[in-house]
Amino acid sequence: MSIFVEVDHVDRVFNLPNGGQYIALKNIELKIQKGEFISLIGHSGCGKSTLLNIIAGLDNASQGGITLEGREVRDPGPDRMVVFQNYSLLPWLTVRENIALAVDEIYSGNTQEERELVIEHHIKLVGLGQAAKKRPGEISGGMKQRVAIARALAIRPKLLLLDEPFGALDALTRGGLQDQLMKICQESKVTSVMVTHDVDEALLLSDRIVMLTNGPEAQIGQILEVNIPRPRKRMEVVNHPSYYALRNEIVYFLNQQKRVKQRRAAQIQSPAAIARNGLEKVNLDIGFIPLTDCAPLVVAKEKGFFQAHGLEEVTLSREPSWKEIAKGVAQGRLDAAQMVAGMPIAMMLGMDGQAPVPINSALTLSRNGNSIVLSKHLYDKGIRTLADFKKLLAQSPDTAHTLGMVHSASMHNLLFRYWMAAGGIDPDIDVSLTVIPPPQMVANLKAGNIDGYCAGDPWNSRAVNEGTGFVIARSLDLLPGHIEKVLGVTEDWAVKYPQTHVALVKALLEACDYCDDRRNREEVLGLICQEEYIGADSKHIRPGFLDSYNSGTEAEPEMLYNFNQFYVDQTNCPDRLEMVWVMAQMARWGLIPFPKNWVEVVDRVLRPDVFGQAVRDLGLPDISRVRRTIELFDGTVFNLDDPIDYLQNVKIKRDLRIEEILIEQIGSQCSIKIPA
């Protein structure tokens, strides 16, 4: 589908009377499809209305621009109509005359009769036939807003822009108008962009919700897909299995931004602390995803390990998806983040068409912890093994089987694909793999949107406990001790704050050690279950973390002491072998080219030197993981010395690309590709 409206890297800078500048918007990039309904949401001062005015042509971007159907927007035009909160009606004109004002201007070449028909149609469209001869002072606020909507729609705009159109109305009137607007947009197929503060309004009306960070320099912090079918009815929307998960993500984002605003205000009132203890930076924002293996980050904060190493204020930012983690680190919103294993390589090589961003990883945060969950209805059909699943697919070639994973560069995706391919299933042909954020997995499984998924807990145990799914395989059994989550920072950040980087690794190392002492697990469980972290019932986290692991099958629950592994067995040292295997799997499925100069690439990403300094400072032995091969559940052996041979001989794969990466240019003009 072609792009209808494109917001192309828009900045908006205002000059201040004192000669300074206020940067309201920074690097806003958004692509809107024809017929989409987009909501802009965020706290006051985040630039929502400024962005809407730029799209309308009522204001101009300081940098970047807007295109509508490929044409640049510079001025207002009849192809874009704005509905303001304050109605903007002429008080001496009737309802019909206010609408006629716009129609007569735009359709001046039409006959009077034709124009009258357009006016009458739109008066009826918004249900104002009885009030057509009344002036604004004689009708209610809700009716005035309906006049404004009718006037906007009467000229058949290509783009309808709404600036908090129902913000001043009572709840009952607002609800009625929302329903009416939804119906009109559905019937007219008009593309709409709306500014709102109302979370429920945004979920009811929108296809996507664009959430803006606080100003100054407001950016798009997150874009939420509202996967609720149309046409929509209010109660059906509220009862949709994804509704509250989506609502919670928006509210959590807004609460985060509120805390950011408060912190910034405090910093203005009292000057920022001068770096002490030899550290270049002492206040950090670190991103994480609400999963059991975020435990080291939570423990480092709650047990004071960050502060003990001179990091005075660390804010843990719960992110809605791994995509937002990558974006937050790349744009500098986050100093560091918990990342899926392949993300540093993926960002380094510019996977999925993204600009390459050099990422450093000096610490492995966790190992194991994932499971492959299939829907309970498949279990009821007799599916117990990979062979059973293969047989089911063969018997139902015309049935689409959709499976969820959390990120293309994650071990969830790579091990899920490996598991299927080992059983003769092509994960790109025989099934459909789709990216779904971890917190939305269970809701999608329950709704029947997917037949299974691979994710980390608590979402697997929750599916089991709720009777929605069963565990058919555990990542611990597919590749024991596999790398799972890593610490990631941009290379620029690591260069700028080297001692802070070491301090961060030291704090997290001690936290990892604390998490893997089983005497502490009950306390750690209480910490990570808090609302600001995972916010889940502890019964969904206990299996594998503290208690026996229940797969939701006839098999007896099993005690798995390394199901979540944070420190033991040299968990934490960055390991080239593991990263090359990850990179090879991404290349196997066509996600990236495999670098002919893979040693050079991996050595730029991994920072064992930082890890080494950290462990030495802590008085721990600086011992790297032993040189070895990787052996998987199907008997395949991966040798670090010849990954290209492995790739050339693996059976199920995509077209293999082996290219030399001009690594010295990544981070500047980054050119890749000298074919091998």
mmCIF file of C-alpha atoms in Angstrom, residues 28 70 105-106 116 131 169 187 194 249 287 313 315 346 419 436 448 501 516 616 622:
data_model
loop_
_atom_site.group_PDB
_atom_site.id
_atom_site.type_symbol
_atom_site.label_atom_id
_atom_site.label_comp_id
_atom_site.label_asym_id
_atom_site.label_seq_id
_atom_site.Cartn_x
_atom_site.Cartn_y
_atom_site.Cartn_z
ATOM 1 C CA ILE A 28 9.334 13.322 13.833
ATOM 2 C CA GLY A 70 3.588 12.891 -2.943
ATOM 3 C CA GLU A 105 -16.101 28.764 -1.306
ATOM 4 C CA ILE A 106 -14.851 25.371 -2.466
ATOM 5 C CA GLU A 116 -27.654 22.952 -1.430
ATOM 6 C CA ALA A 131 -31.360 22.720 14.267
ATOM 7 C CA LEU A 169 -17.807 18.143 26.072
ATOM 8 C CA GLU A 187 -18.377 5.128 5.493
ATOM 9 C CA MET A 194 -6.594 13.431 15.815
ATOM 10 C CA GLU A 249 0.777 0.316 27.583
ATOM 11 C CA GLY A 287 15.356 0.264 29.107
ATOM 12 C CA GLU A 313 20.123 8.010 39.887
ATOM 13 C CA THR A 315 15.702 5.170 36.016
ATOM 14 C CA ALA A 346 21.349 -6.454 13.927
ATOM 15 C CA TRP A 419 13.225 -26.143 16.101
ATOM 16 C CA ILE A 436 4.182 -9.544 18.761
ATOM 17 C CA GLY A 448 -7.174 -17.195 18.227
ATOM 18 C CA HIS A 501 30.270 1.888 31.405
ATOM 19 C CA ASP A 516 21.385 -16.647 41.036
ATOM 20 C CA ARG A 616 39.070 -7.293 38.146
ATOM 21 C CA ASP A 622 39.020 -12.584 34.814
#
